[in-house]
mmCIF file of C-alpha atoms in Angstrom:
data_model
loop_
_atom_site.group_PDB
_atom_site.id
_atom_site.type_symbol
_atom_site.label_atom_id
_atom_site.label_comp_id
_atom_site.label_asym_id
_atom_site.label_seq_id
_atom_site.Cartn_x
_atom_site.Cartn_y
_atom_site.Cartn_z
ATOM 1 C CA MET A 1 0.354 -20.747 3.282
ATOM 2 C CA LEU A 2 3.917 -19.663 3.948
ATOM 3 C CA ASP A 3 4.892 -20.763 0.476
ATOM 4 C CA LEU A 4 2.128 -18.661 -0.991
ATOM 5 C CA ILE A 5 3.237 -15.629 1.064
ATOM 6 C CA ARG A 6 6.858 -16.113 -0.011
ATOM 7 C CA LYS A 7 5.813 -16.432 -3.662
ATOM 8 C CA TYR A 8 3.762 -13.188 -3.682
ATOM 9 C CA LYS A 9 5.546 -11.275 -0.915
ATOM 10 C CA VAL A 10 6.601 -8.491 -3.262
ATOM 11 C CA TYR A 11 3.028 -7.833 -4.415
ATOM 12 C CA ILE A 12 1.775 -8.134 -0.861
ATOM 13 C CA ILE A 13 4.313 -5.572 0.382
ATOM 14 C CA ILE A 14 3.416 -3.153 -2.401
ATOM 15 C CA GLY A 15 -0.293 -3.552 -1.789
ATOM 16 C CA VAL A 16 0.055 -3.056 1.958
ATOM 17 C CA SER A 17 2.256 0.013 1.398
ATOM 18 C CA VAL A 18 -0.226 1.610 -1.018
ATOM 19 C CA LEU A 19 -3.104 0.811 1.343
ATOM 20 C CA ALA A 20 -1.223 2.302 4.267
ATOM 21 C CA ALA A 21 -0.361 5.394 2.238
ATOM 22 C CA PHE A 22 -3.927 6.030 1.193
ATOM 23 C CA THR A 23 -5.152 5.356 4.726
ATOM 24 C CA PHE A 24 -2.653 7.842 6.090
ATOM 25 C CA TYR A 25 -3.587 10.352 3.366
ATOM 26 C CA SER A 26 -7.291 9.956 4.153
ATOM 27 C CA LEU A 27 -6.728 10.536 7.839
ATOM 28 C CA ASN A 28 -4.876 13.752 7.055
ATOM 29 C CA LEU A 29 -7.721 15.099 4.927
ATOM 30 C CA ARG A 30 -9.685 16.028 8.042
ATOM 31 C CA ASP A 31 -8.028 19.397 8.052
ATOM 32 C CA LYS A 32 -9.319 20.620 4.690
ATOM 33 C CA GLU A 33 -8.323 24.220 5.164
ATOM 34 C CA HIS A 34 -4.578 23.613 5.506
ATOM 35 C CA ALA A 35 -2.402 21.107 3.651
ATOM 36 C CA ASN A 36 -0.058 19.143 5.847
ATOM 37 C CA GLY A 37 3.393 17.982 4.956
ATOM 38 C CA PHE A 38 2.246 14.701 3.490
ATOM 39 C CA GLU A 39 -0.324 16.355 1.242
ATOM 40 C CA ARG A 40 2.275 18.821 0.001
ATOM 41 C CA LEU A 41 4.627 15.911 -0.710
ATOM 42 C CA VAL A 42 1.974 14.051 -2.723
ATOM 43 C CA MET A 43 1.054 17.215 -4.596
ATOM 44 C CA ASN A 44 4.669 17.936 -5.456
ATOM 45 C CA LEU A 45 5.190 14.362 -6.659
ATOM 46 C CA PHE A 46 2.156 14.311 -8.911
ATOM 47 C CA SER A 47 2.304 17.958 -10.062
ATOM 48 C CA PRO A 48 4.649 17.239 -13.057
ATOM 49 C CA VAL A 49 2.344 14.425 -14.148
ATOM 50 C CA ASP A 50 -0.675 16.725 -13.910
ATOM 51 C CA ASN A 51 1.187 19.434 -15.847
ATOM 52 C CA VAL A 52 2.121 16.998 -18.595
ATOM 53 C CA GLY A 53 -1.436 15.700 -18.805
ATOM 54 C CA SER A 54 -2.800 19.214 -18.916
ATOM 55 C CA GLY A 55 -0.298 20.174 -21.656
ATOM 56 C CA VAL A 56 -1.176 17.132 -23.736
ATOM 57 C CA ASN A 57 -4.860 17.851 -23.345
ATOM 58 C CA ASN A 58 -4.386 21.497 -24.360
ATOM 59 C CA PHE A 59 -2.250 20.434 -27.341
ATOM 60 C CA PHE A 60 -4.874 18.076 -28.710
ATOM 61 C CA ALA A 61 -7.639 20.570 -28.004
ATOM 62 C CA ALA A 62 -5.763 23.263 -29.967
ATOM 63 C CA LEU A 63 -5.011 20.772 -32.751
ATOM 64 C CA TRP A 64 -8.672 19.858 -33.076
ATOM 65 C CA SER A 65 -9.691 23.525 -33.043
ATOM 66 C CA ASP A 66 -7.138 24.289 -35.797
ATOM 67 C CA TYR A 67 -8.448 21.373 -37.856
ATOM 68 C CA ILE A 68 -12.025 22.601 -37.542
ATOM 69 C CA ASP A 69 -10.895 26.117 -38.521
ATOM 70 C CA LEU A 70 -8.987 24.705 -41.520
ATOM 71 C CA VAL A 71 -12.061 22.796 -42.693
ATOM 72 C CA ASP A 72 -14.126 25.971 -42.413
ATOM 73 C CA VAL A 73 -11.487 27.954 -44.336
ATOM 74 C CA ARG A 74 -11.396 25.366 -47.118
ATOM 75 C CA ARG A 75 -15.182 25.391 -47.358
ATOM 76 C CA GLU A 76 -15.201 29.186 -47.435
ATOM 77 C CA ASN A 77 -12.450 29.275 -50.080
ATOM 78 C CA LYS A 78 -14.426 26.861 -52.250
ATOM 79 C CA GLN A 79 -17.513 29.024 -51.949
ATOM 80 C CA LEU A 80 -15.487 32.134 -52.770
ATOM 81 C CA ARG A 81 -13.978 30.463 -55.858
ATOM 82 C CA GLU A 82 -17.455 29.514 -57.077
ATOM 83 C CA THR A 83 -18.644 33.066 -56.463
ATOM 84 C CA VAL A 84 -15.666 34.480 -58.385
ATOM 85 C CA LYS A 85 -16.387 32.143 -61.316
ATOM 86 C CA ILE A 86 -20.011 33.259 -61.420
ATOM 87 C CA MET A 87 -19.038 36.931 -61.210
ATOM 88 C CA ASN A 88 -16.416 36.514 -63.972
ATOM 89 C CA SER A 89 -18.897 34.800 -66.275
ATOM 90 C CA ARG A 90 -21.425 37.553 -65.643
ATOM 91 C CA LEU A 91 -18.762 40.191 -66.292
ATOM 92 C CA VAL A 92 -17.789 38.565 -69.589
ATOM 93 C CA ALA A 93 -21.450 38.318 -70.608
ATOM 94 C CA ASP A 94 -22.029 41.966 -69.699
ATOM 95 C CA ARG A 95 -18.993 43.098 -71.703
ATOM 96 C CA GLU A 96 -20.098 41.023 -74.680
ATOM 97 C CA ALA A 97 -23.575 42.543 -74.457
ATOM 98 C CA ILE A 98 -22.063 46.041 -74.378
ATOM 99 C CA HIS A 99 -19.905 45.357 -77.458
ATOM 100 C CA GLU A 100 -22.847 43.824 -79.306
ATOM 101 C CA ASN A 101 -25.045 46.763 -78.383
ATOM 102 C CA ASP A 102 -22.417 49.198 -79.736
ATOM 103 C CA ARG A 103 -22.135 47.283 -83.018
ATOM 104 C CA LEU A 104 -25.910 47.071 -83.457
ATOM 105 C CA LYS A 105 -26.254 50.761 -82.667
ATOM 106 C CA GLN A 106 -23.767 51.622 -85.413
ATOM 107 C CA LEU A 107 -25.566 49.273 -87.809
ATOM 108 C CA LEU A 108 -28.893 50.911 -86.943
ATOM 109 C CA GLU A 109 -27.418 54.344 -87.614
ATOM 110 C CA LEU A 110 -26.178 53.119 -91.000
ATOM 111 C CA LYS A 111 -29.593 51.630 -91.774
ATOM 112 C CA SER A 112 -31.281 54.947 -91.036
ATOM 113 C CA SER A 113 -28.795 56.823 -93.241
ATOM 114 C CA VAL A 114 -29.242 54.546 -96.278
ATOM 115 C CA LYS A 115 -32.334 55.292 -98.353
ATOM 116 C CA ALA A 116 -32.715 51.753 -99.705
ATOM 117 C CA PRO A 117 -34.619 49.162 -97.622
ATOM 118 C CA SER A 118 -32.308 46.757 -95.824
ATOM 119 C CA VAL A 119 -32.144 43.613 -93.713
ATOM 120 C CA ALA A 120 -29.704 42.997 -90.827
ATOM 121 C CA ALA A 121 -27.961 39.617 -90.759
ATOM 122 C CA LEU A 122 -25.481 37.689 -88.630
ATOM 123 C CA VAL A 123 -22.306 36.144 -89.992
ATOM 124 C CA ILE A 124 -22.585 32.388 -89.396
ATOM 125 C CA GLY A 125 -19.741 31.039 -91.545
ATOM 126 C CA GLU A 126 -16.775 31.911 -93.713
ATOM 127 C CA ASP A 127 -14.729 30.480 -96.542
ATOM 128 C CA SER A 128 -11.152 31.747 -96.711
ATOM 129 C CA SER A 129 -9.795 29.355 -99.325
ATOM 130 C CA PRO A 130 -7.040 30.541 -101.702
ATOM 131 C CA TRP A 131 -9.649 30.805 -104.481
ATOM 132 C CA PHE A 132 -12.629 32.498 -102.838
ATOM 133 C CA LYS A 133 -13.201 34.958 -99.992
ATOM 134 C CA THR A 134 -16.816 34.623 -98.879
ATOM 135 C CA LEU A 135 -19.043 34.815 -95.804
ATOM 136 C CA VAL A 136 -22.276 33.015 -94.985
ATOM 137 C CA ILE A 137 -25.083 35.016 -93.367
ATOM 138 C CA ASN A 138 -28.297 33.863 -91.698
ATOM 139 C CA ARG A 139 -30.698 35.570 -94.118
ATOM 140 C CA GLY A 140 -31.998 34.193 -97.408
ATOM 141 C CA SER A 141 -34.740 34.310 -100.005
ATOM 142 C CA VAL A 142 -37.489 34.179 -97.372
ATOM 143 C CA ASP A 143 -36.130 37.504 -96.094
ATOM 144 C CA GLY A 144 -36.168 39.087 -99.546
ATOM 145 C CA LEU A 145 -32.507 38.520 -100.449
ATOM 146 C CA ALA A 146 -31.448 37.933 -104.060
ATOM 147 C CA GLU A 147 -28.162 37.549 -105.923
ATOM 148 C CA GLY A 148 -26.371 40.784 -106.690
ATOM 149 C CA MET A 149 -27.524 42.688 -103.611
ATOM 150 C CA PRO A 150 -24.848 44.819 -101.879
ATOM 151 C CA VAL A 151 -23.732 44.025 -98.340
ATOM 152 C CA VAL A 152 -22.334 46.668 -95.984
ATOM 153 C CA ALA A 153 -21.262 47.044 -92.353
ATOM 154 C CA ALA A 154 -21.113 50.001 -89.995
ATOM 155 C CA ASN A 155 -17.603 50.897 -91.196
ATOM 156 C CA GLY A 156 -18.163 50.462 -94.911
ATOM 157 C CA VAL A 157 -18.593 48.082 -97.836
ATOM 158 C CA VAL A 158 -18.367 44.314 -97.271
ATOM 159 C CA GLY A 159 -19.231 42.742 -100.612
ATOM 160 C CA GLN A 160 -22.085 41.375 -102.669
ATOM 161 C CA VAL A 161 -24.551 38.490 -102.382
ATOM 162 C CA VAL A 162 -23.637 35.752 -104.869
ATOM 163 C CA LYS A 163 -25.686 32.743 -103.734
ATOM 164 C CA VAL A 164 -29.030 32.606 -101.963
ATOM 165 C CA ALA A 165 -30.814 29.775 -100.153
ATOM 166 C CA ALA A 166 -34.089 29.885 -98.249
ATOM 167 C CA GLY A 167 -32.563 30.774 -94.886
ATOM 168 C CA SER A 168 -28.983 31.743 -95.705
ATOM 169 C CA ALA A 169 -26.841 33.444 -98.328
ATOM 170 C CA ARG A 170 -23.211 33.607 -99.413
ATOM 171 C CA VAL A 171 -21.474 36.974 -99.683
ATOM 172 C CA LEU A 172 -18.474 37.556 -101.977
ATOM 173 C CA LEU A 173 -16.089 39.875 -100.128
ATOM 174 C CA LEU A 174 -14.648 42.943 -101.817
ATOM 175 C CA THR A 175 -11.164 41.491 -101.150
ATOM 176 C CA ASP A 176 -11.869 38.512 -103.469
ATOM 177 C CA HIS A 177 -10.207 38.462 -106.892
ATOM 178 C CA ALA A 178 -13.649 38.193 -108.544
ATOM 179 C CA SER A 179 -14.962 41.339 -106.856
ATOM 180 C CA GLY A 180 -15.182 44.673 -108.656
ATOM 181 C CA ILE A 181 -16.798 47.874 -107.337
ATOM 182 C CA ALA A 182 -17.016 51.224 -109.136
ATOM 183 C CA ALA A 183 -15.350 53.801 -106.890
ATOM 184 C CA LEU A 184 -13.842 57.260 -106.667
ATOM 185 C CA VAL A 185 -11.320 59.164 -104.552
ATOM 186 C CA GLN A 186 -13.327 61.230 -102.083
ATOM 187 C CA ARG A 187 -10.913 64.158 -102.094
ATOM 188 C CA SER A 188 -10.048 64.553 -105.788
ATOM 189 C CA ARG A 189 -13.039 62.679 -107.303
ATOM 190 C CA ALA A 190 -10.679 60.534 -109.394
ATOM 191 C CA ARG A 191 -12.443 57.378 -110.569
ATOM 192 C CA GLY A 192 -11.526 53.737 -110.856
ATOM 193 C CA VAL A 193 -12.624 50.203 -110.010
ATOM 194 C CA VAL A 194 -11.776 48.563 -106.680
ATOM 195 C CA LYS A 195 -10.577 44.993 -107.246
ATOM 196 C CA GLY A 196 -9.814 42.400 -104.588
ATOM 197 C CA LYS A 197 -6.259 41.131 -104.200
ATOM 198 C CA GLY A 198 -7.191 38.000 -102.233
ATOM 199 C CA SER A 199 -4.946 38.790 -99.273
ATOM 200 C CA GLY A 200 -7.178 41.060 -97.226
ATOM 201 C CA PHE A 201 -6.344 44.084 -99.389
ATOM 202 C CA CYS A 202 -7.653 45.728 -102.560
ATOM 203 C CA SER A 203 -6.401 47.896 -105.377
ATOM 204 C CA LEU A 204 -7.886 50.780 -107.331
ATOM 205 C CA GLU A 205 -7.621 49.828 -110.987
ATOM 206 C CA PHE A 206 -7.916 51.959 -114.129
ATOM 207 C CA SER A 207 -6.902 55.181 -112.447
ATOM 208 C CA LEU A 208 -5.009 57.374 -114.938
ATOM 209 C CA ARG A 209 -1.434 58.470 -114.218
ATOM 210 C CA ASP A 210 -2.335 62.135 -114.081
ATOM 211 C CA GLU A 211 -5.180 61.615 -111.569
ATOM 212 C CA ASP A 212 -4.587 63.154 -108.120
ATOM 213 C CA VAL A 213 -4.378 60.239 -105.664
ATOM 214 C CA LYS A 214 -2.366 60.299 -102.428
ATOM 215 C CA VAL A 215 -1.665 57.930 -99.536
ATOM 216 C CA GLY A 216 -4.366 58.395 -96.896
ATOM 217 C CA ASP A 217 -7.133 59.276 -99.377
ATOM 218 C CA MET A 218 -10.511 57.673 -98.715
ATOM 219 C CA ILE A 219 -12.071 55.621 -101.497
ATOM 220 C CA VAL A 220 -15.887 55.544 -101.675
ATOM 221 C CA THR A 221 -18.454 53.980 -103.964
ATOM 222 C CA SER A 222 -19.258 56.061 -107.049
ATOM 223 C CA GLY A 223 -22.783 54.750 -107.550
ATOM 224 C CA ILE A 224 -22.048 53.855 -111.182
ATOM 225 C CA GLY A 225 -23.660 50.559 -112.163
ATOM 226 C CA GLY A 226 -26.554 50.938 -109.758
ATOM 227 C CA ILE A 227 -25.411 48.205 -107.346
ATOM 228 C CA PHE A 228 -23.908 50.171 -104.442
ATOM 229 C CA PRO A 229 -25.352 53.530 -103.390
ATOM 230 C CA LYS A 230 -22.993 56.450 -103.892
ATOM 231 C CA GLY A 231 -20.723 57.540 -101.040
ATOM 232 C CA LEU A 232 -20.233 54.303 -99.063
ATOM 233 C CA VAL A 233 -16.716 53.972 -97.634
ATOM 234 C CA ILE A 234 -14.579 51.249 -99.243
ATOM 235 C CA GLY A 235 -11.109 51.835 -97.818
ATOM 236 C CA GLU A 236 -7.991 53.958 -97.481
ATOM 237 C CA VAL A 237 -5.123 54.378 -99.941
ATOM 238 C CA THR A 238 -1.921 52.829 -98.575
ATOM 239 C CA MET A 239 0.345 53.007 -101.629
ATOM 240 C CA VAL A 240 0.501 54.971 -104.890
ATOM 241 C CA LYS A 241 2.995 54.078 -107.599
ATOM 242 C CA LYS A 242 3.308 55.704 -111.015
ATOM 243 C CA GLY A 243 5.409 53.641 -113.380
ATOM 244 C CA GLU A 244 7.520 55.012 -116.201
ATOM 245 C CA TYR A 245 5.312 53.384 -118.795
ATOM 246 C CA GLY A 246 1.567 52.865 -119.181
ATOM 247 C CA ILE A 247 -1.362 55.167 -118.706
ATOM 248 C CA PHE A 248 -2.509 53.864 -115.302
ATOM 249 C CA GLN A 249 -1.053 54.140 -111.814
ATOM 250 C CA THR A 250 -0.858 51.377 -109.179
ATOM 251 C CA ILE A 251 -2.923 52.094 -106.061
ATOM 252 C CA ASP A 252 -3.303 49.783 -103.064
ATOM 253 C CA LEU A 253 -6.116 50.041 -100.499
ATOM 254 C CA ARG A 254 -6.793 48.836 -96.994
ATOM 255 C CA PRO A 255 -10.519 47.989 -96.601
ATOM 256 C CA ALA A 256 -12.406 50.010 -94.021
ATOM 257 C CA VAL A 257 -14.069 46.839 -92.719
ATOM 258 C CA ASN A 258 -12.010 44.185 -90.950
ATOM 259 C CA MET A 259 -13.475 41.081 -92.590
ATOM 260 C CA ALA A 260 -11.851 38.737 -90.040
ATOM 261 C CA LYS A 261 -13.807 40.330 -87.164
ATOM 262 C CA LEU A 262 -17.117 40.882 -88.915
ATOM 263 C CA GLU A 263 -20.173 39.669 -86.954
ATOM 264 C CA GLU A 264 -23.169 41.644 -88.248
ATOM 265 C CA VAL A 265 -23.924 43.057 -91.712
ATOM 266 C CA LEU A 266 -26.649 44.948 -93.513
ATOM 267 C CA VAL A 267 -27.984 43.691 -96.843
ATOM 268 C CA LEU A 268 -29.390 46.429 -99.069
ATOM 269 C CA LEU A 269 -32.500 45.136 -100.827
ATOM 270 C CA GLN A 270 -31.633 46.545 -104.234
ATOM 271 C CA LYS A 271 -30.097 45.048 -107.361
ATOM 272 C CA SER A 272 -28.379 46.322 -110.451
ATOM 273 C CA ASP A 273 -30.576 48.098 -112.981
ATOM 274 C CA ASP A 274 -29.068 45.921 -115.719
#
């Protein structure tokens, strides 16, 4: 027994001391209204530990609250990004609808001003090879189209139908080398033939040297040949050159219609009288 006490005397002393301390502390709790010296000593000893525990608890509570707030912010940001995408797509669609409405309105005004019957068509393809300048439209023989019919846009002349299928047709642009349109200078009434130069521009051929043509003059269809109605805008004179020899002058034009941005056209359902 003594050997056992000697072997565990340290633990026994500690246990007895703790038991005595708690017994003493319990006996002093009878006066609950006033803390005695021993209670104040215990409170002072354990106060730093309580403060540390309270600080750690507050730290982790704040950390968890911040995490929850961050998750909510991320979720809200994701929702806002999706909303912005939807609003942007709607805005783009609305702008596109406005532009299309403006173009169709101009085309409708042109259709009402032209006496010949006509059919509106959409540009669905293009061929800008070095040899040919053509467009493909979504109207064909089932819509009454035939080869030789003139094609115009809201701003002016586009070209002429050269090939027709059941549901589509190919249009030779006025800028193509093979194109030729009888025309006149709107201001001076000087006549000539508008030929394509194959580079997005045209020239007024067979205009005599003494004809009055100036930079900025508008060139319109003359109506000769019976293909294009008289008075349709073709383009604007950008250069006039009178050489020392020859009977003709060199005149360059810029087409009124931007062929690269063309989306809708009007096909006039008339052909040459030839």
